[in-house]
GROMACS .gro file of C-alpha atoms in nm:
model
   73
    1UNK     CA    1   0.000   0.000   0.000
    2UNK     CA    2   0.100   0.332   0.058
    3UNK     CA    3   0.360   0.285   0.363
    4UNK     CA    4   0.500   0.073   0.121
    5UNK     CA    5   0.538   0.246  -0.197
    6UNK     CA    6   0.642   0.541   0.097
    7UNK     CA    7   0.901   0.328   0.219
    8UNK     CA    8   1.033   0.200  -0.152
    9UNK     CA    9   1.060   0.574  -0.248
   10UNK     CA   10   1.253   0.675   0.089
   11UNK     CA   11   1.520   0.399   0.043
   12UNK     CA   12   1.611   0.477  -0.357
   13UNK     CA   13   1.611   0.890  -0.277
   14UNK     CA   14   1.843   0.820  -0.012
   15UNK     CA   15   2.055   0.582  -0.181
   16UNK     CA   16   2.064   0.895  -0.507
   17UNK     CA   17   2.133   1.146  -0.223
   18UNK     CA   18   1.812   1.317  -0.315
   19UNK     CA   19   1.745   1.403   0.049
   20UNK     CA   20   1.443   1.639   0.013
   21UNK     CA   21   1.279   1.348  -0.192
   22UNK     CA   22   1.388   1.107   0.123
   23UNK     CA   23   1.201   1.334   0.383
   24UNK     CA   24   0.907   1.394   0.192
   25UNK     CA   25   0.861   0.999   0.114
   26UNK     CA   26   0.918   0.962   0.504
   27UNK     CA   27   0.657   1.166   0.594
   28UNK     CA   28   0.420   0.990   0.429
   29UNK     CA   29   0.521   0.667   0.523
   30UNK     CA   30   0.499   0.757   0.898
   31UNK     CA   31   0.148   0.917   0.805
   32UNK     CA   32   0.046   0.638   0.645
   33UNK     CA   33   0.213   0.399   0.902
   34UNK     CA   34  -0.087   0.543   1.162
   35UNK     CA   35  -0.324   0.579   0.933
   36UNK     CA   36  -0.332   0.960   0.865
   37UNK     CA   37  -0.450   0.951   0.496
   38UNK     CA   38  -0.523   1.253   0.485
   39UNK     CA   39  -0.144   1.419   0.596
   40UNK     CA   40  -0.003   1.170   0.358
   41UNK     CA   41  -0.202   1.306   0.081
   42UNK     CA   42  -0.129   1.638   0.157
   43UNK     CA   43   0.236   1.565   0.097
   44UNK     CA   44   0.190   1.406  -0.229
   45UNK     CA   45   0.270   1.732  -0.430
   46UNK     CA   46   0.625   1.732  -0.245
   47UNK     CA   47   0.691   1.383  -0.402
   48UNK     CA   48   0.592   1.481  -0.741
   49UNK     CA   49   0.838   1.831  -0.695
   50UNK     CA   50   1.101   1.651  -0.576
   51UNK     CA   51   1.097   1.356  -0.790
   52UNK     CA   52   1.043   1.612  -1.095
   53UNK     CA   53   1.414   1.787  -0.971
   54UNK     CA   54   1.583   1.457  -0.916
   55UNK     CA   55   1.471   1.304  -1.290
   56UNK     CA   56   1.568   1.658  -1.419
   57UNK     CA   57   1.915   1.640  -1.269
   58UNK     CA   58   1.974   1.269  -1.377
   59UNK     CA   59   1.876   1.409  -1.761
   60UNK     CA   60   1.565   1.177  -1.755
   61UNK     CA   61   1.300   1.288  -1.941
   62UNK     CA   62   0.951   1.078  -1.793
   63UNK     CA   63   0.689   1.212  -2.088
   64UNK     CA   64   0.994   1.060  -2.400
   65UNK     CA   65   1.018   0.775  -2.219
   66UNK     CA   66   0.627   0.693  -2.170
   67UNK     CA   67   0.575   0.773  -2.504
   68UNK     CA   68   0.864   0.578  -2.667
   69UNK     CA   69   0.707   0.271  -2.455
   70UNK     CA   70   0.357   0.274  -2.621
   71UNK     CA   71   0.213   0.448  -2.301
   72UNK     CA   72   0.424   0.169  -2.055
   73UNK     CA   73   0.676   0.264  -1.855
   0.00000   0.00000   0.00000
């Protein structure tokens, strides 16, 4: 669920150094981890920043890719 995914997200932002990604994802995880829906939702758009600054900096390009892939990524 979403601890999970939370927790899978933490692990590879720290392991890229992406630290602001890291927090964010931990946030939610601990949110989720007691239930809070509704804080980890709210934290969402941080993900999405973050992840959108750490793809930019690694010169990955998420639309190209989905589209090269028939819509699968």
């Amino acid at each position: 669920g979403v601890r999970r995914a939370a927790h899978t997200i933490k692990g590879a932002a720290g392991n890229t150094g992406a630290l602001a990604l890291e927090n964010a994802a931990r946030l939610i995880e601990e949110a989720a981890s007691s239930g809070d829906m509704k804080t980890a939702s709210s934290i969402l758009p941080s993900i999405e920043e973050n992840l959108c600054k750490l793809t930019e900096r690694l010169g990955i390009c998420w639309p190209s890719i989905f589209a090269e892939n028939g819509g699968d990524i």
